[in-house]
Every structure is written in structure tokens, then in C-alpha cells.
Amino acid sequence: MISAPDVVAFTREEELEDELYNEPPLPEEYSVPLFPFASHGANPWAKVASSKFTRDFILISEFSEQVGPQPLLTIPDDAKVSGTFDLNYFSLRIMSVDYQASFVGHPPGSAYPKLNFVEDSKVVLGDSKEGAFAYVHHLTLYDLEARGFVRPFCMAYISADEHKIMQQFQELSAEFSKASECLKTGNRKAFANELEKKLKDLDYTRTVLHNETEIQKKANDKGYYTTQAIEKANELASVEKSIIEHQDLLKQIRSYPYRKLKESDFRPYEPECVLDQANTGCDQDLTTSDLAEPGETHLYAHVPSYTPKLIKAKSAKCFDKKLKTLEELCDIYFFTQTLDQLHQIERTFRGDVCYLLTDQISRALLKQQSVTNFLFEDVSFLDEKPPEKQYRGCQGLSQDAIDRKCSEESPAPKVVISLGSYKSSVECVPIKMEQEIEDSQEPKLTESVTFEHQENLDYLDADIKGSISSGESIEVLGTEKSASGLTKSESQASLPVSPSPQAGRSKVGSRRTVSEDSIEVLSTCPSESLIPEDFKASYPSAINEESYMDDEEGGLRFTPKLNPDNTEEQEDISKQENLVQVDSACCIGKESPNFLEPVPDLGQKPCDEDGVVRIPPQPYRPVEQGLRGSFGGFPSHDGVSGGLLPYELDSRYLAGNREVSKSSLDECSDSMSYISSAASTCSDRTPSPAHLACQASERHKKKAGQNALRFIRQYPFAHPAIYSLLSGRTLIVLGEEEAIVKKLVTALSIFVPNSGVYAKPVKHWVTSPLHVVDFQKWKLIGLQRVVSPAGVNMLHVLSRYSRYVSILDADSKTLRCPLYKGTLVSRLADHRTQIKRGSTYYMHVQSILTQLCSKAFLFTFCHHLHLPISEREPEESVVNRRMNFLKLQLGLANEDIKIVQYLAELLKLQYIQEPGQGVNPLLRFDYVPSFLYKI
Amino acid sequence: MLRWLIGGGREPQGLAEKSSVQTIGEEQIQNPYTELLVLKGHQDIVRFLVQIDDCRYEIAFQIAFSKFLPLVFHVFIFQTGEKLFELHGHTHKITAIAPFSPSDASEEKKHLILTASADRTVIVWDCTSGRQVQKVSCFHSTVKCLTVLQRLDVWLSGGSDLCVWNRKLDLLCKTSHLTDAGISALVELPKNCVAAAVGKELIIFRLIASNEWSEGWNVLEVKRLVDHQDNILSLVSVNDLTFVTGSHVGELIVWDALDWTKQACECNFWDSSVHPDAQPEIKLSQSPNETSVQHLTSDEECVFAAVGKGIYVYNLQMKRVIACQRTAHDSSVLHIEKLPNRQLISCSEDGSVRIWELREKQQLPAEPVPTGFFNMWGFGRTNKQANQAAKKMQENTPMHFLELVGDLIGHSSAVQMFLYFGELGLATCSADHLVILWKDGERESRLRSLTLFQKLAQNGDLQLKV
């Protein structure tokens, strides 16, 4: 537990309100030793920032042919962000790792310059001196005036947290690919325009030269050519050649291979709104679809306003001219789009990695609970296209490869790269391999993988650039992946339902240790070109980028024992003086899959007895089988009748939770809030939910949680009110002032089941008399009290329908509703709760409601509870069994039964609902007397 | 409740005590209807509910509604509340509606519905396709009632004259013009006879097979009965031997169905001599409207009459009222029906539906014992009231009394009619444009579980996935 002063430090916003709850601090022996760096506002597993920048940012650099690597812009565009961080130096670093330089120009044996359409390469790079880690995305843009027509660029996501880069690699890669695709599309368009202009110039020049030659010819009939005439003729010839070359280039750029389009659901970047594009004044002739048609040749139709210039025979020296800026290289519309996307990326990945991971885990878990998640969860995001899919799409994956990827998906803790999806090989120059035992395994695995790899390449792409795997130092990261796939398939035969600990442990073996100083290069080698022959030339396959960092230091950092199970040891380690160095090792150790495995009971495990969360959340890859399997587990006719499952559930939830007592739960949540607040108040990282769309709902949650806290503290009859909501009885908040009523409704809305986007059972403010239909539709209503005859009429209606509703009078602070004698709500809404933050309380509520959901799920899908086991079994015995189950197995008392029954009813309705038609809203009610509660 | 809402904080007691109508508290143990489904779709008063068929287990019923809006009526499936059809055709309000189920002999198994409207047409609809089969518009006046004689496979329409039609909508025969007011009710009697209520008169017609062709019928006026003092409002056949009529001024006459003689007459529902302890204010506020026999229903031994605001149970054997609830509702009772389990359901203009149980008086002393102590006050109060009401009954009617066992509140306006679907539930229609299906929540929950597991099995989710 965290002693009160610490918590208060992170609850500034509510200080005033919480004055009341300032209890005397705990005795010394009960309080946990503070995290040594807590004063810096860091969370326990955050890197102690040696970096010189304050927060993550995106850097765009260029390898300029004139001045070498140079930073172009940062996102956010704020000098404070990069601080003293040497952008120039870092640009040099990141540009230097693009080993896969694209080749453009005059290839041997070809008369004309050829364009290569090179795929971007993706690199992870670490620089411990700068304390910076970066995901680097290299791309090339075309520029007519540049050397070889290409300008190499790179976009880098720079963070002080290596694990963030590694763990979010897939997501980063997907997002940056999109941005890059957008930029390149714009560039191709601009390049094509440029070529057209150039062609016009050349054409014009040719005409002029031609005329001059003619004039000269006429003027001079001496029969021999003057040097002047010869010069002119040469010039003309070179112009002619230049025209042919440029036409060829134009043809090439226009015929950019969109064949990926057919292969998968890949979508080249398209402006969201064509109209919009038209409005921006861009010439819309060259949209991607136009580009896709190679036969298109109306060259001069596009830019009628352009007046051609005469091109001088001798162009200026390339060092004299000014290179185009990035904006000029790219169509302005696409450029701004790209910037928007990059800003979006920056926002998405802002904040501590644990925040991102928690979010991803909860998403992944929620997706699996497809049966119950509509009850209390905000499932709107589930409709969004999952990022993985997009990613796969971008890689132009064939369908079966996707399938394979799904089935292979494993809860590996590190960045998992699917071979099929990346079509890539990964080089790593490990500075140190710690776990030498593993070495024996690896060659074998690598072998098999590379074999598979080759096959893939052959199969997927005929004109792919040659694989660059070479030498012994190359390790394919995907190894882990396929290895885990193998082990999993073995161990899963026995454990079909959830990711099993065994499966996880067996993966430890093949896990690589990643030293901070090693540089990993993950690259996508396949690039596509129009002329496959061009790729025959081999390229430097791997960068043996030698780290200049101190090897010995690296060795020191790695504590040799990385027993992931041993948290205590790590604790000890973390207490050591040189925590700065050990820190990363710790984190790596914790990454091990064993910590991931208890995902099913996530709410419990990460907290130790004292309630401090020690384990950072791990990325979670959903196991698709789990979804179906979760069903398979339950209802078999004779298997479950003994009540085996419920027992387990019971012991886990009820015994555990109850004996640890209410307050421990609160503490647990408190510490959770501590973490999140730590993340948020952390000096350098501003909190950000992973998805923008969630931001509003996040704020709403916080507000609702805060209001709910206030409600349960202010109103002694909060329990029966909440019970009304949970049992499906409409609660009407009656009051004169809209603001007060709305506030109460917001507070109570977190207890309304099925409050998803579709059902919308909460109505914040109603001024017209209610009807029975309204109770069918809305479960929480804010109603205006009018002092007028009309108002009396409205109250008449209320008293008439009093059996269907509970009424909370916000003005006189009374409540009229049925009696509640259960125990569940008191855990949900304890007015003496120690929770102080709204978002924390929201999470607390959410966790209890999730438990409730699981009970309802079990109750709903237990076959023998609803249907007779044998044909002759009378209905009464089924009813008895049902009640026994609710009371004894689920441990529900009195009115709590009604809550679970109501939730079960909702589950049934949701499940049996035909896809086409919506659920017919039913109004279920009981004939129970109501009571009047006063303050 | 209301006072608490208005005054803010005082105990809700008032309303129930002021009104003389018996009320029941919020705790209704015997009320099985704990789930409701509101069907929307009508734009006007819903007046009729008709059960079309039950052969498919999913029982459909159909509603027609009145007033001068474009006429639509809807067919719903009871089980799910799913709307099957909207039938458009009439231009004025619908005045009568009758289902015409397929006869055993006929080869086409079509469920037909007949609707008569104030636009002087009768339309025959096909329930399976939702299409209009035929439209008859040769009437001189509005057809006010429709009766299907299933046995003869003909149907009758009653307006200012009586017409006989066959299934193919051929007019078989018709009477001469009877009155301008027209026939208000028709009931089938034995021996191919029908009784038609025309104003104060009751006319008996007989259908005689004509000799010319097999399907031809002639209609013949047999007798006119003029015993009622006022317009006959309700007409119901009890069994093969008797039928009952009720009039606007509260006369109830039991007729012999064979020789059309008056067997018994009860014409003093409001008369204090029968009920010596009747509350004086009821007697004072007598008006024809409060004594009119709105609706009659019957089982083998009793006739149940909705008279004004009250419900009366008339025993045919004893020829006397054996139980009554003089103010069963706040307003006129519009429809009553007897359920098999000695229960009675009534609906009223006050928007409520009430469930009554006919109990013998002897059971009474045993009733109130267990309540009061350990129950909550709400329950206790309810029973006390019920007891008081019961005691009153005890003095009035020695034999039986009607006890309120539940009420259904949902409509905001007069409940026009209801249909009882046995254990499936109850459908009510109202002037507030709604139809509400009332169901037994427990049963529905069980059915849903059944569906759920069926669907699970269908999806193959029941098998263990390895």
C-alpha cells in the first residue's frame, strides 16, 4: 500500500474535496519503502531518463546530397521537445543505417535511367549515449533535379524508452507505413507533374533549336556547317534524347505497380474526400487511380497554364541550385495529410509504454468477451478496423498468410514479427548473448525459418529483391515466432481454452536477450521494380554496424540471472545502488512470458499483497481459439452438473475477495491510480489514451467516476438506487435544475447495464411526461420538475407508473425505490471508500461489474440450470437447482440474485437476437413494494 | 405516492383511501405478468384485437383502428411482437372485424380476415400473404357487425339489413331494409338461426337452404323480441340452450336459444333492494351510463357482466347475482373475460386492466392470518384493504366475492379490448395507440434459455473445441 502523502501528491486536482479524508499517515512499519526516484515523478519501472529530450517526438531527416544528413522537422514542432538533444547528430545516426540504398540511374546494359520502386525499410536503433531509441522508417522520394532522381528521407519515432519502441514496433510500423505511403503518393504525383513540365520545356526548346537550325541552314548556303551549326545540332540531339528519357521516366512513374491492390486488401492512400481534394485546388487528374493506368498518355493536357521555358544547354552545376524542400517534393494536399498522420502517431504513442500496453491488453481481452462485453463496456472501438489488419494489408499479404499469422499469434512478450507478413529478414548484431544455453537451439530454428522464409519469398513475389540474409551473425527475429508457434501447438492440445503457462514458459528458451547497446536492424528487403533484372546485382546485405558503446558496460548492466519468476530478486536488484544500469535489465527480465500468462485474472495478479503493482503490463496477442473455446468449456450435459466450474470461480472471486476485505480492493485500485497518475504526472510524458476517439470517453469516464464518488458519499441511499439500475428498474432523477439532474444522471450512468452505443438507455434530460414506452427504452432518466398544472400531470403519470420506476428526487433528496438487502452493491459503492480519483473509482466499478458479468455469463450458459437434465424432471427441481446455484455457488444474497438474473436476461436477448433485427426492448418488472428513503 | 411527489416527503397514502375503488398494493404475488412488450405502429385508437390462428404456435392477432385517418391495420406475431403486415385499404374507421378460418372441407387453407368499415365496404384479406383478396362495396349503409358461421361456411354482415355471403364473396341472400340504425350485434344460435340486436329489438333470423342449388340460402325473419327498454348493447351466446342480452339501462335477459323465450331477467343491478348495504353515493349518482351493460361473457354456469364501472357475476342456475364488484374501476368497464382458473380480467376506460379472482366466502377466514407481522408494511396494508373489501362483500353476497389479485398498468388511455392467450399471455389495446403484450416473465425467461441453447447447438458452440 502506498501511504497517503504519496497518493495525495498525485491527486492535486481533488485536494479540496479530499480534505475530509486525510487520515493520519500509517505507522512506518506498514508503509512501503518509497521508490527511490519517486521524487522525480517517475513510475517504478520507468527509465531514469538519461535522455536529453523531454518527451517522445518524431523527426524527419534527409540525406541531402549537398550537406549530408540534416534534420528537417520535428513533430511536435516545438524546440522544447527536443531540448538539448542533438538532432543533427542523431540524423546522421539514423540516416546511416539505411543500408538498403535504392539504386536509380543508368543501370548497366540499359539505355535509359530506371526508377526503382523501393519499399521502405524499418529499423530500430538505439543510442545509449544519447539515451535515445528510435524506430526509423526510411523512404525515398523522387526529385527530378536530385542525383539519381532520388532523395532519401527518413521518419523516426524517437523515445527514451527502448521497450516502447520494441513492443510497439508492429503498431509503429503500421502507422508509419501509412504515413509514408501517403507522402510517397503525393511525391509521385508531384514528380509526374515535374516531368510533364520538364517535357514541355524540352519540347519547346527543341522547337526553338529546330527553328534556329533551320534559319541557320537557310542563311548559310555555303555547303558546309559552321561550328555554330554543329553545336546547335548536337544540342538538338541531346534535347531529343532528353525528351525520350523523360518520357520514359514519366511512363515509369505512371505505371507504379499497384498490383498489390489485387493481392490483398491493400489500399493505397487515397484522400478521404475527393471533393475536398478538388477544393484544395490540386489538379485532380493524377489521382492514384489515374496513375494506375499505364496507358494514359495525355501528357500536356494536365497543365495547360504552364508556359514552357527554354532550357539552356548547359544546366547549372548541381551545387549551385537549391534543392527542393519536402513540401515542394510532395503535393501539398498529401503533405499536409502526412503531417496530420504523423501528429496522430505522436499523440497515439505519447505517454508511458505501460499505458499503451494496458490499453492494448484490455482491448484484446474485451474482444474475446464478445458475449458479455456489451453489458458494461464501451465496445464502440471494437468496430474500428483493428490495426493489425491494416498492417497486414499494407504488406500486401495473401489471405492464407494472414490466416497462418492468426493461428500463430502467440502471447510472445517481445515484438513478434511474422515472417509471412513482413517478408523480411532481420539482422541483429548482438553485442552480448546472455543466455548461452539457448544458443544450441537457435541455429536449428533459424534454419527452418530461413527455409520457410525463402519459400515465402518465392511464393509471394517473383521479382523480389534478393534476400539479404548472409552470414552467421544474422538472426531472424521471427524465429521466436515460429518457435513459439510450434511449442504452442504441442502444449495447447491439452489446454485449449486460454494461453497456458506452459506454453509461455517454453518460449523463454528461444527468447533473445537484447542488450541496450545492440542495434537491431529490421528491414523489409523486398522492393519492387519494373525491371527485375536490375536486382541481380547484390547489395551489401547486412550492416555490421559496430556499436561504439562500451561492451563491458553492457556486460555489467546485464545481471546474469534473469529468472523471470523471481520477482523478489528483482526487487532486490532494483534496490541496489546502480539502479540506473540495472533498470533496463530488470525490465527485460520482467518481459518474460510468465508474467503475461496470468492474463485471465489480470485484476489480481499484478498486485502483490501490499497492493503495489510491480509488473508492467505486457503486450497481449489474442489467441483466437480462446474465444470459441470459452464456450466449449461450459455446457456439456453431464460434465458440469457437479458444479465444478462454479466452485473454482467462487473460490477465486468470492473467498479471495471477501477475505482480503473490502479495503484491500480499494487499495489495489488506489495503487492502480497511483500508477496511472505517475504516468500522467511524469515530468516528460503527458498521458494519452492510445486512440484519439477514446479521449472524449476517457474524460467522460473520469467525470462520471468523480460524480459517482460524490453521489455515494453524499447520499446514504445510494445502494438501493444503484440496485435499481443494476436490476433493470428505471431510475428517474427528478429535479428542477437541469445541471444538478444531469450531474446525477452522469454519475449514475456508469451503473447502467447495456449502456453501449446501440441501446442508449440513459436519457439525461426530459421535459415531457413519460410513457410506458420510455421505461422500455430508457433505464436512467433525468426528468424536469415543473411547478405548473402540466407538471402535476407529469407527476400523476409518475405515480401511475410507480411500479416500474424508482424515483430520486434531487431537490428534496429523497428516493423511492424497492428495498435492497444484498451485499454486492456495498462493495461497489462504499461511502467510506478510500478512492479519491474519479477515474480510479470508475475502474473499481468496472472491475466489480466485470465480476458480475462473469457470474451472469456462467449462470446464463449453464445448461442444467435452465433445462431439465432428464426428460421427466419436473420444472420445480430445475428452479431449485437454479436458485441453489445462484445462492450457493455464486454466493449471491437476496436482491443480488435479481441483478444477476437481469443481466442473464440481457445476455440471452443479445445472444438469441437475429443479426438483422435489433433486440425488441422488453420491460421486465416485479411487483415489489417501494420504500421512501430520506437523508 | 403522488402527494409525496408533489409535496415532497410525505408518506404516500392518500389516493387509495379517497377513492372507493379497491386498490392493490405494489406487491402482487398472484399476478403472473412480469414482462411487457409495447407494440407501436398504430397512429390512432386501437379498437379490436382478433386472434387469427394458432396452428403455427406463434399466434398472430390483428388490430384495426378507428377514426378518419388512412386505415391501416397490423398483423403481429404474439411471440415476438414482430410486425408481419400493414394492411391498407379502408378509408374510414373500421367498425367490425372477424377472422374466417379455413373450413375442413375447403381445399384452400387460407386464413381470411373480414373487415367492415364506415366507408361502406367489406374487405377480405389473406393473412398468409397480407394481401387484399376482395373488396365488397355494394352496401347501402355501414356494416356494423360481421359473423362467420363456420358450420355453414358462410358469413353474415349486419348493417341496415342482413346479408349472407359465402366464402367466394357471392351474396347469397339478404333481408329487406330493417332500420336505419342498423344491426348492432349478431350471434349464432342453434338450428341455423341468428339473433340480431336492432335498437331495442332482438330479431331472430333463420337461414333456410334454398332448393335451387346446394349452396344457396334464404334468410327468414322468425321472431321479434321487444322486452328490452333500451338499446341492446351486448349479446352473447352462453351455450346451445341459452343466450344473454344486456341493454343500455342495465337489463340483463337470459333467453332460451331454442324457443326464444325469456328465462330470466335481472334488471336492477343498481337497485339497492338487492344490495341493501350499497353505498348511497353510488345510488345517487346513477346515470344510464353507469348501469349500461357494456360487455358480457360467460362460462357454463355464470354470466359475467360489465355494468358501468362494476362487474357482476350472475349465476344461471340460481338466477341471481352471486358476486359483484360495484366499482371495479375508476371508469366504465369496456371488456371482461373469464379465464379458466376462476379468474376474471377486466379492462376499463381508466386505462387499467385488472385481474380478479372469484372466491368462495368460506375461504376467507383462513386468508389474513399469516400476513402482517413479518411482512413489510406495504404488503400488510394491501391485505388489510383487501380484507376490508372482502368483509363488505361478505355482507352483500353470501356466496362469493371477487378479489383483486393484480392490475396491469401501462396504457395511458382507455383500454379498449384485450385478448387472452392462455399461458402465452395477454394482449391489450388502447386509445393511446399502443398494443401491449403482457407475459409471464418466468416463462419467457425459460423460453429464452431454451432458444439460447438451441442456438448454441445450432452454432456448434456446445461442442468442446480442442
PDB file of N, CA, C and O in Angstrom, chain A residues 3 15 360 539 756 766 897:
ATOM      1  N   SER A   3       1.427   4.946   1.111  1.00  0.00           N
ATOM      2  CA  SER A   3       0.953   5.794   2.201  1.00  0.00           C
ATOM      3  C   SER A   3       0.319   7.054   1.647  1.00  0.00           C
ATOM      4  O   SER A   3       0.610   7.488   0.542  1.00  0.00           O
ATOM      5  N   GLU A  15      -7.799  17.990  -4.313  1.00  0.00           N
ATOM      6  CA  GLU A  15      -7.315  18.220  -2.973  1.00  0.00           C
ATOM      7  C   GLU A  15      -8.392  18.764  -2.045  1.00  0.00           C
ATOM      8  O   GLU A  15      -8.584  18.282  -0.932  1.00  0.00           O
ATOM      9  N   GLN A 360      -3.894  -1.889 -24.786  1.00  0.00           N
ATOM     10  CA  GLN A 360      -3.964  -2.945 -25.795  1.00  0.00           C
ATOM     11  C   GLN A 360      -4.448  -4.255 -25.196  1.00  0.00           C
ATOM     12  O   GLN A 360      -5.234  -4.973 -25.807  1.00  0.00           O
ATOM     13  N   TYR A 539      23.481  -6.551 -53.064  1.00  0.00           N
ATOM     14  CA  TYR A 539      23.703  -5.375 -52.251  1.00  0.00           C
ATOM     15  C   TYR A 539      24.379  -5.781 -50.964  1.00  0.00           C
ATOM     16  O   TYR A 539      24.270  -6.926 -50.551  1.00  0.00           O
ATOM     17  N   GLY A 756     -24.249   0.634 -23.999  1.00  0.00           N
ATOM     18  CA  GLY A 756     -23.386   0.777 -25.162  1.00  0.00           C
ATOM     19  C   GLY A 756     -23.898   1.821 -26.125  1.00  0.00           C
ATOM     20  O   GLY A 756     -24.816   2.580 -25.822  1.00  0.00           O
ATOM     21  N   VAL A 766     -35.335  15.147 -19.653  1.00  0.00           N
ATOM     22  CA  VAL A 766     -36.627  15.034 -20.322  1.00  0.00           C
ATOM     23  C   VAL A 766     -37.548  16.063 -19.708  1.00  0.00           C
ATOM     24  O   VAL A 766     -37.539  16.272 -18.493  1.00  0.00           O
ATOM     25  N   ILE A 897     -29.462 -11.633  -6.395  1.00  0.00           N
ATOM     26  CA  ILE A 897     -29.916 -12.630  -7.358  1.00  0.00           C
ATOM     27  C   ILE A 897     -30.630 -11.958  -8.518  1.00  0.00           C
ATOM     28  O   ILE A 897     -30.428 -12.295  -9.673  1.00  0.00           O
TER      29      ILE A 897
END
